[in-house]
Phi, psi and omega in degrees: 000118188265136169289170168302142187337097170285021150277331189291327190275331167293332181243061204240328196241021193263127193298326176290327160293320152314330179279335201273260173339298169315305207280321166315324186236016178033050147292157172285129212302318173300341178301334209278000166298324202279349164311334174276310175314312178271317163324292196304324166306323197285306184337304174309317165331292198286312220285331163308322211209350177292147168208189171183132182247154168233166183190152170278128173279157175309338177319315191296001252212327170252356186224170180264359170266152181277108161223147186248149190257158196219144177226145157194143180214074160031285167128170178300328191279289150002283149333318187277308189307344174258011170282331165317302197308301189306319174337297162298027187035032183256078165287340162284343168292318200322294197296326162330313197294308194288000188242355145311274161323294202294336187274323186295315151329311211279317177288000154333295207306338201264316197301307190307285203327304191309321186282264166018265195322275183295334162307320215236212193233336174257186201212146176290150171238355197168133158290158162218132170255107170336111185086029160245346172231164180308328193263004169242062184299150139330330199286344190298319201327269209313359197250345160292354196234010136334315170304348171228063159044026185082017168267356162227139173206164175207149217270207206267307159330328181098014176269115218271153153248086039295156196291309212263071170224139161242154158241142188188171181235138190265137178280141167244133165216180186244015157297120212250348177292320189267110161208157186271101178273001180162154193289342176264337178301136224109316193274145173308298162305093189299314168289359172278151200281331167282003164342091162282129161267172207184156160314156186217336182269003189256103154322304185307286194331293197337295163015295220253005179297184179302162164280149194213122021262147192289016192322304171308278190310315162279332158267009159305281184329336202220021184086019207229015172215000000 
């Protein structure tokens, strides 16, 4: 089990990144101690208990295709500190946390890609998030969270614990036309405040991007499954 990225968790209390996330989520400039405040709270926490694993999926076994199945997850103490927060009605650390947490997730996905890249011979070509295709059910989840020896689990809904945990199965090739620039790229809603830019114009490249809609895969990232 690998801790979670340690570049993403060192640049976690790095002012651009935090000025990055106020602007994003339109806090106010008065906003940004306690935006800080809850970061310095979340950090220990994650650098204890955030991790993310990979493994060859089963999948691969039946297709001529590579895929791996991947978990990361915040860790439980994340989960208990926004239960603190709410408890006390400081429902804006809540939200602090979840628009925090939702960001640090969110740069997994790239951090993963980079690890690949430079670890294996391969390259992610395309996500696939459970319950966004007929061939990636939900029904799939526990036996993917196998993979983190019971430090992730999820009840008969498909709700995972830790809250702030993703799962997902990555396609890997050695296709140097394919490559995956991002879990958003692609997507169509333009006005979303989590957009990655990206060439918009090679249609094939798009093709091979995350599936869309993420539906699974955003509402991981973001709490909502």
């Amino acid at each position: 089990m690998a801790d979670f990225f340690t570049d993403l968790l060192d640049g976690f209390l790095n002012p651009s990144f935090l000025e990055k996330v106020r602007d994003k989520f339109h806090y106010e400039a008065t906003q940004s101690s306690e935006l800080q405040a809850v970061a310095e709270q979340m950090l220990p926490l994650m650098r204890e208990e955030a991790f993310w694993e990979r493994n060859i999926s089963s999948l691969q076994k039946s297709s001529g295709t590579e895929y791996e199945d991947v978990v990361m997850s915040l860790g439980a103490g994340i989960d208990s500190l926004q239960d603190h927060y709410s408890s006390q009605g400081m429902l804006s650390r809540s939200y602090m946390l979840e628009v925090l947490a939702s960001e640090l997730l969110l740069q997994g996905y790239g951090a993963y890609n980079r690890y690949v890249e430079k670890n294996t011979d391969r390259h992610v070509a395309r996500y696939h998030f459970l319950g966004s295709e007929d061939s990636f059910p939900l029904s799939m989840l526990p036996r993917l969270l196998d993979i983190s020896d019971g430090r992730i689990i999820c009840n008969e809904g498909y709700c995972m614990l830790p809250k702030k945990s993703v799962a997902f199965v990555a396609e890997l090739t050695q296709d140097e036309k394919v490559h995956c620039e991002g879990v958003c790229v692609g997507c169509n809603r333009r006005q979303c405040p989590n957009r990655i830019a990206g060439n918009h114009s090679d249609q094939s490249l798009l093709a091979r991007m995350a599936d869309l809609p993420l539906t699974y895969g955003y509402g991981r990232i973001f709490g909502k499954i």
